[in-house]
Coordinates of C-alpha atoms in Angstrom, one line a residue:
Chain A
M226 CA -7.3 24.3 17.6
R227 CA -10.9 24.3 16.4
D228 CA -13.5 21.6 17.2
V229 CA -14.2 19.5 14.1
S230 CA -17.4 17.6 13.0
V231 CA -18.2 15.0 10.4
I232 CA -21.2 16.4 8.5
G233 CA -21.4 13.8 5.6
V234 CA -20.6 10.2 5.0
G235 CA -20.7 8.0 1.9
Q236 CA -19.6 4.6 0.9
T237 CA -19.7 2.0 -2.0
P238 CA -20.7 -1.5 -1.3
V239 CA -17.5 -3.5 -0.6
G240 CA -16.8 -6.4 -3.1
E241 CA -15.2 -7.5 -6.4
H242 CA -16.1 -4.6 -8.6
W243 CA -14.9 -6.0 -11.9
D244 CA -16.5 -3.3 -14.0
R245 CA -15.4 -0.3 -11.9
S246 CA -12.0 1.3 -11.5
L247 CA -10.3 3.1 -8.6
R248 CA -11.6 6.5 -9.8
D249 CA -15.2 5.3 -10.3
L250 CA -15.3 4.0 -6.6
A251 CA -13.8 7.1 -5.2
V252 CA -16.0 9.4 -7.1
E253 CA -19.2 7.5 -6.0
A254 CA -18.2 7.7 -2.3
I255 CA -17.4 11.4 -2.5
A256 CA -20.7 12.3 -4.3
E257 CA -22.6 10.3 -1.6
A258 CA -20.8 12.1 1.3
R259 CA -21.4 15.5 -0.3
R260 CA -25.1 14.6 -0.9
D261 CA -25.5 13.3 2.6
A262 CA -24.1 16.6 4.1
G263 CA -26.0 18.7 1.7
V264 CA -23.1 21.2 1.6
D265 CA -21.4 21.9 -1.7
R266 CA -18.3 23.6 -0.5
V267 CA -15.1 21.6 -0.5
D268 CA -11.6 23.3 0.2
A269 CA -9.3 20.2 0.0
L270 CA -9.4 16.6 -0.7
Y271 CA -7.3 13.9 1.0
V272 CA -7.1 10.5 -0.5
G273 CA -6.3 7.6 1.8
N274 CA -4.8 4.7 -0.3
M275 CA -2.1 2.1 0.1
L276 CA -1.6 0.2 -3.1
S277 CA -2.6 2.2 -6.1
G278 CA 0.9 2.2 -7.5
E279 CA 1.5 -1.5 -7.0
L280 CA -2.1 -2.9 -7.9
A281 CA -3.5 -0.2 -10.5
G282 CA -0.1 1.2 -11.8
Q283 CA -1.3 4.5 -10.7
E284 CA 0.4 7.0 -8.4
N285 CA -0.6 10.7 -8.2
V286 CA -3.9 9.2 -7.2
A287 CA -5.2 12.4 -5.3
T288 CA -5.0 14.5 -8.4
L289 CA -6.8 11.6 -10.4
V290 CA -9.5 11.5 -7.8
A291 CA -9.9 15.3 -7.6
D292 CA -10.0 15.5 -11.4
A293 CA -12.5 12.7 -11.7
A294 CA -14.8 14.1 -8.9
G295 CA -14.9 17.5 -10.5
L296 CA -12.8 19.1 -7.7
L297 CA -10.1 20.9 -9.5
P298 CA -8.3 23.2 -8.9
K299 CA -8.5 22.4 -5.1
E300 CA -5.7 21.1 -3.1
A301 CA -5.6 17.3 -3.3
L302 CA -3.0 15.0 -1.4
K303 CA -2.5 11.2 -1.0
I304 CA -2.2 10.0 2.7
E305 CA -0.5 6.6 3.1
A306 CA 0.0 4.7 6.4
A307 CA -0.3 1.0 5.0
C308 CA -3.6 -0.6 6.1
A309 CA -4.2 2.4 8.3
S310 CA -4.4 4.8 5.4
G311 CA -8.1 5.3 6.0
G312 CA -7.6 6.4 9.6
A313 CA -4.7 8.6 8.5
V314 CA -6.7 10.3 5.9
L315 CA -9.4 11.5 8.3
R316 CA -6.6 12.5 10.7
A317 CA -5.1 14.7 8.0
A318 CA -8.5 16.3 7.2
Y319 CA -9.2 16.7 11.0
L320 CA -5.7 18.5 11.4
A321 CA -6.4 20.8 8.4
V322 CA -9.7 22.0 9.8
A323 CA -8.7 22.0 13.5
C324 CA -5.7 24.4 12.7
G325 CA -7.8 26.7 10.5
A326 CA -6.0 26.0 7.2
H327 CA -9.1 24.8 5.5
D328 CA -12.8 24.7 6.5
Y329 CA -14.5 21.9 4.3
V330 CA -12.3 18.9 3.7
L331 CA -13.1 15.6 2.1
A332 CA -11.4 12.4 3.4
V333 CA -11.8 9.6 1.0
G334 CA -10.2 6.0 1.4
V335 CA -10.2 4.0 -1.7
E336 CA -8.6 0.7 -2.8
K337 CA -8.9 -1.5 -5.9
M338 CA -7.4 -5.0 -5.3
T339 CA -9.1 -7.4 -7.3
D340 CA -7.6 -6.6 -10.6
V341 CA -4.5 -8.6 -9.6
L342 CA -4.2 -12.3 -8.8
T343 CA -3.9 -13.6 -5.0
D344 CA 0.0 -14.1 -5.2
G345 CA 0.4 -10.4 -6.4
V346 CA -1.9 -9.0 -3.8
T347 CA -0.1 -11.0 -1.0
A348 CA 3.3 -9.6 -2.3
A349 CA 1.8 -6.0 -2.3
L350 CA 0.4 -6.3 1.2
A351 CA 3.7 -7.5 2.4
L352 CA 5.1 -4.0 1.4
A353 CA 3.8 -2.7 4.8
A354 CA 6.3 -5.1 6.5
D355 CA 10.0 -4.7 6.5
A356 CA 11.1 -5.1 3.0
D357 CA 14.6 -6.5 3.6
Y358 CA 14.0 -8.4 6.8
E359 CA 10.4 -9.7 6.6
A360 CA 8.9 -9.6 3.0
A361 CA 12.2 -10.6 1.3
H362 CA 12.2 -13.8 3.3
G363 CA 8.8 -14.9 2.2
I364 CA 7.2 -13.8 5.4
T365 CA 3.8 -12.8 4.4
F366 CA 1.4 -10.7 6.3
A367 CA -0.7 -13.8 7.2
A368 CA 2.4 -15.6 8.3
L369 CA 3.5 -12.7 10.7
N370 CA 0.0 -12.8 12.2
A371 CA 0.1 -16.6 12.4
I372 CA 3.4 -16.4 14.3
L373 CA 1.8 -14.0 16.8
M374 CA -1.2 -16.2 17.0
R375 CA 0.7 -19.5 17.8
R376 CA 2.8 -17.5 20.4
Y377 CA -0.4 -16.3 21.9
M378 CA -2.0 -19.8 22.0
H379 CA 1.2 -21.0 23.7
E380 CA 1.4 -18.3 26.2
H381 CA -2.2 -18.4 27.2
R382 CA -3.0 -22.0 26.6
A383 CA -5.6 -21.3 24.0
S384 CA -6.9 -23.4 21.1
H385 CA -7.4 -22.1 17.6
E386 CA -11.2 -22.6 18.0
D387 CA -11.1 -20.0 20.8
F388 CA -10.7 -17.4 18.1
A389 CA -14.0 -18.3 16.3
P390 CA -16.3 -16.0 18.2
F391 CA -14.5 -13.0 16.4
S392 CA -15.2 -14.3 13.0
I393 CA -18.6 -15.5 13.9
N394 CA -19.6 -12.0 15.4
A395 CA -18.3 -10.2 12.3
H396 CA -20.3 -12.3 9.7
R397 CA -23.4 -12.1 11.9
N398 CA -23.2 -8.3 11.8
A399 CA -22.0 -8.1 8.1
A400 CA -25.5 -9.9 7.2
L401 CA -27.1 -6.8 8.4
N402 CA -25.1 -4.4 6.5
P403 CA -26.2 -3.9 2.8
C404 CA -22.6 -2.6 1.9
A405 CA -20.9 -5.6 3.3
M406 CA -19.0 -8.2 1.1
Y407 CA -19.7 -11.3 3.3
R408 CA -23.3 -11.4 4.2
Q409 CA -23.6 -15.0 5.1
P410 CA -23.6 -15.9 8.9
I411 CA -20.9 -18.7 9.7
T412 CA -21.0 -21.4 12.3
L413 CA -18.1 -22.9 14.5
E414 CA -18.1 -25.8 12.1
D415 CA -17.5 -23.6 9.1
F416 CA -14.5 -21.9 11.1
I417 CA -12.9 -25.1 12.2
R418 CA -13.1 -26.7 8.5
S419 CA -11.9 -23.4 6.7
P420 CA -8.7 -23.9 4.6
I421 CA -5.4 -22.8 6.1
V422 CA -3.5 -19.7 4.8
A423 CA -0.5 -19.9 7.1
D424 CA -1.1 -22.2 10.0
P425 CA -2.8 -21.7 12.5
I426 CA -4.5 -18.9 10.5
N427 CA -7.3 -20.1 8.1
I428 CA -9.4 -18.1 5.6
L429 CA -12.1 -17.4 8.2
D430 CA -9.4 -15.7 10.5
S431 CA -8.6 -13.5 7.6
A432 CA -10.3 -10.4 6.2
G433 CA -10.7 -10.7 2.5
I434 CA -9.2 -9.0 -0.6
S435 CA -11.8 -6.5 -1.9
D436 CA -12.6 -3.2 -3.6
G437 CA -14.3 -0.1 -2.2
A438 CA -14.3 3.6 -1.3
A439 CA -15.8 5.4 1.6
A440 CA -15.7 9.2 2.2
L441 CA -16.2 11.7 5.1
L442 CA -16.7 15.5 4.9
V443 CA -15.6 17.5 8.0
C444 CA -15.9 21.1 8.9
P445 CA -15.6 23.3 12.0
A446 CA -18.1 22.1 14.6
S447 CA -19.3 25.8 14.8
E448 CA -20.6 25.5 11.2
A449 CA -21.9 21.9 11.3
R450 CA -25.5 23.0 11.8
R451 CA -25.5 23.8 8.1
A452 CA -25.7 20.1 7.3
R453 CA -28.6 18.1 6.4
R454 CA -27.9 15.3 8.8
P455 CA -27.0 15.4 12.6
P456 CA -23.2 16.3 13.0
V457 CA -20.9 13.9 14.7
R458 CA -17.9 15.5 16.6
I459 CA -14.3 14.3 16.4
T460 CA -13.4 14.5 20.2
G461 CA -10.3 12.4 19.9
S462 CA -7.6 11.9 17.2
A463 CA -4.2 10.2 17.6
C464 CA -1.5 8.4 15.8
A465 CA 1.3 6.4 17.4
T466 CA 4.2 4.2 15.9
D467 CA 6.2 1.1 16.8
T468 CA 9.1 -0.7 15.2
L469 CA 8.4 -1.6 11.5
G470 CA 9.7 -5.2 12.0
L471 CA 7.5 -7.3 14.3
A472 CA 10.6 -9.0 15.8
E473 CA 12.2 -5.9 16.9
R474 CA 9.8 -5.3 19.8
T475 CA 10.5 -6.3 23.4
D476 CA 7.3 -8.4 23.5
P477 CA 5.6 -8.8 20.0
L478 CA 2.3 -9.7 21.9
V479 CA 2.0 -6.3 23.3
W480 CA 0.8 -3.8 20.6
Q481 CA 2.2 -0.5 22.0
A482 CA 1.4 1.9 19.2
V483 CA -2.2 0.5 19.4
A484 CA -2.3 1.1 23.2
D485 CA -0.6 4.6 22.8
S486 CA -2.9 5.8 20.1
A487 CA -6.0 4.7 22.1
R488 CA -4.7 6.2 25.3
L489 CA -4.0 9.6 23.6
A490 CA -7.3 9.7 21.7
C491 CA -9.3 8.9 25.0
G492 CA -7.2 11.5 26.9
Q493 CA -8.2 14.2 24.4
A494 CA -12.0 13.1 24.7
K495 CA -11.5 12.9 28.5
L496 CA -12.9 9.3 28.3
K497 CA -12.1 5.9 29.7
P498 CA -12.4 2.7 27.7
K499 CA -15.5 1.8 29.8
D500 CA -17.2 4.9 28.5
I501 CA -17.0 3.7 24.7
D502 CA -20.3 2.5 23.4
L503 CA -18.8 0.6 20.3
F504 CA -15.3 0.0 19.0
E505 CA -14.6 -0.5 15.3
L506 CA -11.3 -2.3 15.6
H507 CA -8.9 -3.4 12.9
D508 CA -9.9 -7.2 12.7
A509 CA -7.6 -7.9 9.7
F510 CA -7.0 -11.2 11.4
T511 CA -8.8 -12.8 14.5
I512 CA -5.5 -12.4 16.5
V513 CA -5.4 -8.6 15.8
S514 CA -8.8 -8.2 17.4
V515 CA -7.5 -10.0 20.4
L516 CA -4.3 -8.0 20.8
S517 CA -6.2 -4.7 20.1
L518 CA -8.8 -5.3 22.7
E519 CA -6.1 -6.1 25.3
A520 CA -3.8 -3.2 24.2
C521 CA -6.8 -0.7 24.4
G522 CA -7.7 -1.7 27.9
F523 CA -10.9 -3.5 27.1
A524 CA -9.6 -6.7 28.4
D525 CA -6.5 -7.8 30.6
R526 CA -3.6 -9.5 28.9
G527 CA -4.7 -13.0 28.0
S528 CA -8.3 -12.4 28.5
A529 CA -9.8 -11.0 25.2
L530 CA -10.8 -14.5 24.0
K531 CA -12.9 -14.9 27.2
L532 CA -14.6 -11.5 26.3
A533 CA -15.6 -12.7 23.0
A534 CA -16.6 -16.2 24.3
E535 CA -19.0 -14.4 26.8
G536 CA -20.7 -12.6 23.8
R537 CA -19.6 -9.2 25.2
I538 CA -18.4 -8.0 21.8
A539 CA -21.9 -8.7 20.1
L540 CA -24.2 -5.9 19.3
E541 CA -26.0 -6.3 22.6
G542 CA -22.9 -6.8 24.5
D543 CA -21.1 -4.2 26.7
I544 CA -18.3 -3.6 24.1
P545 CA -19.7 -4.3 20.7
I546 CA -17.1 -4.5 18.0
C547 CA -17.2 -4.7 14.1
T548 CA -20.9 -3.7 14.4
L549 CA -21.4 -3.6 10.6
G550 CA -19.2 -6.5 9.8
G551 CA -15.6 -5.2 10.5
L552 CA -12.8 -5.9 8.2
K553 CA -13.7 -9.7 8.1
G554 CA -17.3 -9.4 7.2
R555 CA -17.6 -6.1 5.5
G556 CA -14.4 -6.7 3.6
H557 CA -11.0 -5.2 3.7
P558 CA -10.1 -2.8 0.7
V559 CA -7.0 -2.0 2.8
G560 CA -6.5 1.8 2.2
A561 CA -10.3 2.4 2.6
S562 CA -10.9 0.2 5.6
G563 CA -10.3 3.0 7.9
T564 CA -12.8 5.3 6.2
Y565 CA -15.3 2.4 6.4
Q566 CA -14.8 2.0 10.0
L567 CA -15.4 5.8 10.6
V568 CA -18.4 6.0 8.3
E569 CA -19.9 3.1 10.1
T570 CA -19.2 4.7 13.5
A571 CA -20.8 8.0 12.4
L572 CA -23.8 5.9 11.2
Q573 CA -24.2 4.2 14.5
L574 CA -24.0 7.5 16.5
R575 CA -26.7 9.1 14.0
G576 CA -28.9 6.0 14.8
E577 CA -28.8 5.1 11.1
A578 CA -27.2 1.7 11.4
G579 CA -30.6 -0.2 10.6
P580 CA -30.9 -3.8 12.1
A581 CA -27.2 -3.5 13.3
Q582 CA -27.9 -0.4 15.4
V583 CA -26.2 -0.4 18.9
K584 CA -29.0 1.0 21.1
G585 CA -28.3 4.4 22.7
A586 CA -24.9 4.6 21.1
S587 CA -23.3 8.1 21.7
I588 CA -19.6 7.5 21.9
G589 CA -17.7 5.5 19.3
M590 CA -14.1 4.6 18.8
A591 CA -12.6 3.6 15.4
Q592 CA -9.0 2.4 15.0
S593 CA -7.0 1.7 12.0
V594 CA -3.7 -0.4 12.3
G595 CA -0.9 -0.6 9.6
G596 CA 1.7 -3.1 9.3
S597 CA 1.9 -5.6 12.2
G598 CA 0.8 -3.0 14.7
S599 CA 3.5 -0.5 13.7
V600 CA 1.3 2.3 13.1
A601 CA -2.1 2.8 14.8
I602 CA -4.7 5.7 14.4
T603 CA -7.5 6.0 16.7
H604 CA -10.5 8.4 16.4
I605 CA -13.3 8.9 19.0
L606 CA -16.6 10.3 17.6
Q607 CA -19.4 11.6 19.6
V608 CA -23.0 13.0 19.3
Chain B
M526 CA 15.8 -8.4 -5.7
E527 CA 17.8 -5.6 -7.2
L528 CA 21.6 -6.2 -7.4
P529 CA 22.8 -3.1 -5.4
R530 CA 20.2 -3.8 -2.6
Y531 CA 21.3 -7.5 -2.4
H532 CA 24.9 -6.3 -2.2
R533 CA 24.2 -3.9 0.6
L534 CA 22.5 -6.7 2.6
R535 CA 25.4 -9.3 2.3
G536 CA 26.6 -8.7 5.9
P537 CA 23.4 -9.5 7.7
Y538 CA 22.2 -12.0 5.0
Y539 CA 25.3 -14.2 4.9
R540 CA 26.9 -13.6 8.2
L541 CA 24.1 -12.3 10.6
E542 CA 26.0 -9.1 11.1
G543 CA 24.2 -6.6 13.2
R544 CA 25.0 -3.7 15.6
A545 CA 25.8 -3.3 19.3
C546 CA 25.0 -0.2 21.3
P547 CA 28.0 1.3 23.2
G548 CA 25.6 3.0 25.6
C549 CA 23.4 0.1 26.9
S550 CA 25.0 -3.1 25.2
R551 CA 21.7 -4.0 23.4
R552 CA 22.4 -5.8 20.2
F553 CA 20.5 -5.4 17.0
V554 CA 19.8 -7.3 13.8
P555 CA 18.6 -5.9 11.5
P556 CA 21.4 -3.3 12.0
R557 CA 20.2 0.1 13.4
S558 CA 21.9 3.5 13.5
V559 CA 20.3 4.7 16.7
C560 CA 19.5 2.7 19.8
P561 CA 15.8 3.0 20.4
T562 CA 16.4 2.3 24.3
C563 CA 19.1 4.8 25.1
K564 CA 19.1 6.8 22.0
S565 CA 22.9 6.5 21.6
G566 CA 24.3 6.9 18.1
G567 CA 27.6 5.3 16.9
L568 CA 26.6 1.7 17.0
R569 CA 29.4 -0.8 16.3
P570 CA 29.2 -3.8 14.1
F571 CA 28.4 -7.0 15.9
A572 CA 28.5 -10.6 14.6
F573 CA 26.0 -12.9 16.2
C574 CA 26.9 -16.5 16.8
G575 CA 23.9 -17.9 15.1
R576 CA 22.6 -20.1 18.0
A577 CA 18.9 -19.4 18.8
T578 CA 15.7 -20.8 20.2
L579 CA 12.3 -21.0 18.5
Y580 CA 9.8 -18.3 19.7
S581 CA 7.0 -19.2 17.3
W582 CA 6.5 -20.4 13.6
S583 CA 3.9 -20.9 10.7
H584 CA 3.8 -23.2 7.7
V585 CA 2.8 -20.8 4.7
L586 CA 0.4 -22.3 2.3
Q587 CA -0.3 -19.3 0.4
P588 CA 2.9 -17.8 -0.7
A589 CA 3.8 -14.3 -2.0
R590 CA 4.9 -14.0 -5.5
G591 CA 8.5 -15.2 -5.8
F592 CA 8.1 -18.0 -3.4
A593 CA 5.7 -20.4 -5.3
S594 CA 8.3 -23.1 -5.9
M595 CA 9.3 -23.3 -2.2
A596 CA 5.7 -23.6 -0.9
P597 CA 4.7 -24.8 1.6
Y598 CA 7.6 -23.5 3.6
T599 CA 8.0 -22.8 7.3
V600 CA 8.8 -19.3 8.6
G601 CA 9.3 -18.3 12.2
M602 CA 10.7 -15.9 14.8
V603 CA 13.7 -17.0 16.6
R604 CA 15.4 -15.6 19.8
L605 CA 19.1 -15.3 19.2
E606 CA 21.4 -16.3 22.0
E607 CA 22.6 -12.6 22.3
G608 CA 18.9 -11.5 22.9
P609 CA 17.1 -10.1 19.8
L610 CA 14.2 -11.8 18.0
V611 CA 14.7 -12.3 14.3
S612 CA 12.1 -13.3 11.5
A613 CA 13.4 -16.0 9.2
Q614 CA 12.7 -19.0 7.2
L615 CA 13.2 -22.3 9.0
A616 CA 15.2 -24.8 7.1
D617 CA 15.2 -28.6 7.1
A618 CA 12.0 -28.6 9.2
D619 CA 10.0 -31.0 7.1
G620 CA 8.8 -33.9 9.3
V621 CA 10.3 -32.3 12.4
E622 CA 8.1 -31.6 15.3
L623 CA 8.5 -28.0 16.1
A624 CA 8.2 -26.6 19.6
V625 CA 8.5 -23.3 21.3
G626 CA 12.0 -23.1 22.9
M627 CA 13.7 -25.7 20.7
P628 CA 17.3 -25.0 19.9
L629 CA 18.2 -23.8 16.3
E630 CA 21.3 -22.7 14.4
M631 CA 21.9 -20.3 11.5
V632 CA 22.5 -21.7 7.9
T633 CA 22.9 -19.8 4.7
R634 CA 20.4 -21.0 2.1
K635 CA 18.6 -19.8 -1.1
I636 CA 15.7 -17.7 0.3
R637 CA 13.4 -17.2 -2.8
D638 CA 12.8 -18.1 -6.5
A639 CA 15.2 -16.6 -8.9
D640 CA 13.7 -13.3 -10.0
E641 CA 13.1 -11.7 -13.4
H642 CA 16.9 -10.8 -13.4
G643 CA 17.9 -14.4 -12.6
Y644 CA 19.5 -13.6 -9.3
I645 CA 19.6 -16.1 -6.7
V646 CA 19.3 -14.6 -3.3
Y647 CA 21.0 -16.4 -0.4
G648 CA 20.5 -15.4 3.2
Y649 CA 20.1 -16.8 6.6
K650 CA 17.7 -19.4 7.7
F651 CA 17.5 -21.4 11.0
R652 CA 17.3 -25.1 11.3
P653 CA 16.8 -27.4 14.2
L654 CA 20.3 -27.8 15.9
L655 CA 21.9 -31.0 14.7
M656 CA 22.1 -33.8 17.2
A657 CA 26.0 -33.8 16.9
T658 CA 26.3 -30.2 18.2
R659 CA 23.5 -30.2 20.8
P660 CA 24.9 -30.1 24.4
R661 CA 24.5 -33.4 26.2
P662 CA 21.5 -33.5 28.8

């Protein structure tokens, strides 16, 4: 296996792009990643996407993007792992380069969600759950996470307010990110008064529906010096799975796939969680941040809320999370979110995160989660 | 829901039929072909008794397409007497103060709005156990 580096990154602002299609967004992110690298060569294109068929009426989306971006006749494939598609697409690119099949591979995550009304998007997102035994019963994604959150509150005697620091931190950091969708800081009062989606989960617990694309160009580490910008090495890449149905786990509050993928990635990089300078986690709901921090070993079971309350997840804390807003603040274009996390991690390690820069960051972890913790993909990036 | 799919699901949906592992005696609903614990195949049909306790729940205010007429409705995860957890809607829960651990029983109810084909899908839900059938303290 060859060592692999990220040599170029690009992203569109996340938002409601009424006048731009899936292909427009993907093309912009790809062009920016190629410009950033200053390298023309592309051997293959992998497209991370979850819902193009359901929300844009378009499958065969990798060929569509390759065509629109002027990359024909190169290999182009769609990679799908629900909301973890963005992590999965970098993993596919990493594997292709590591094994020597290709040298220069583009990984782009793209999602176009705002053409469809909320009830349609809610139904589409539920496709990541068990179709026969969760979605068909009207159990939305927010509801699955709400069930977890209430149980967590019961087992650990927590209140809903205790989850507020995650949302407040995400919005505070998003305000520093020009590509973020929700750039207004929020207060505890805002969090408490936010309308309920599926109780106890409210709007400010939940990452918003949005459009966007983000891309990374990877190549063998031995050739990364050709790039214009400092290369970022991929020192860990791991995927793990758990039951599709949330109820089919021994303990639904233990996210084993998240734990396994983080442990495997850390093992590859020969690191422990305490060595990580920043963690882009999958904060689709505040409860997911809590369960991920606990599963990955940053907090003991039942103690992630304390970690947040003590400010340790902030930019100046010992384990900064969602440093450029996370899914909550930057926005959550589902199949693209993983690539945004990775682009943001690379920017942090290059020292190009602007006012959101984590000082001295040299090791970053990015983790995408699909379904209710049923698939998790963790990458470790280093400079 | 497509008719063949609904037909395929009639056992679990109407009668809470699952599977039991001959190797380690774990029971499953939804039905499985391979036991994730001991990796045995040859799982046998197993009918659950329908009694359960409440693990956790949520009132859904923002429903998915196909459930608008039922909103707000309550969904939950319940612990079946035989061991497994199941996700389902809770029935007859309006005005009932729900609590973790409260006893429930299965009922068969309409589970979504009629779809574009006009099919009405019935399946299991769980309701608070009726006083008449609750064991005396």
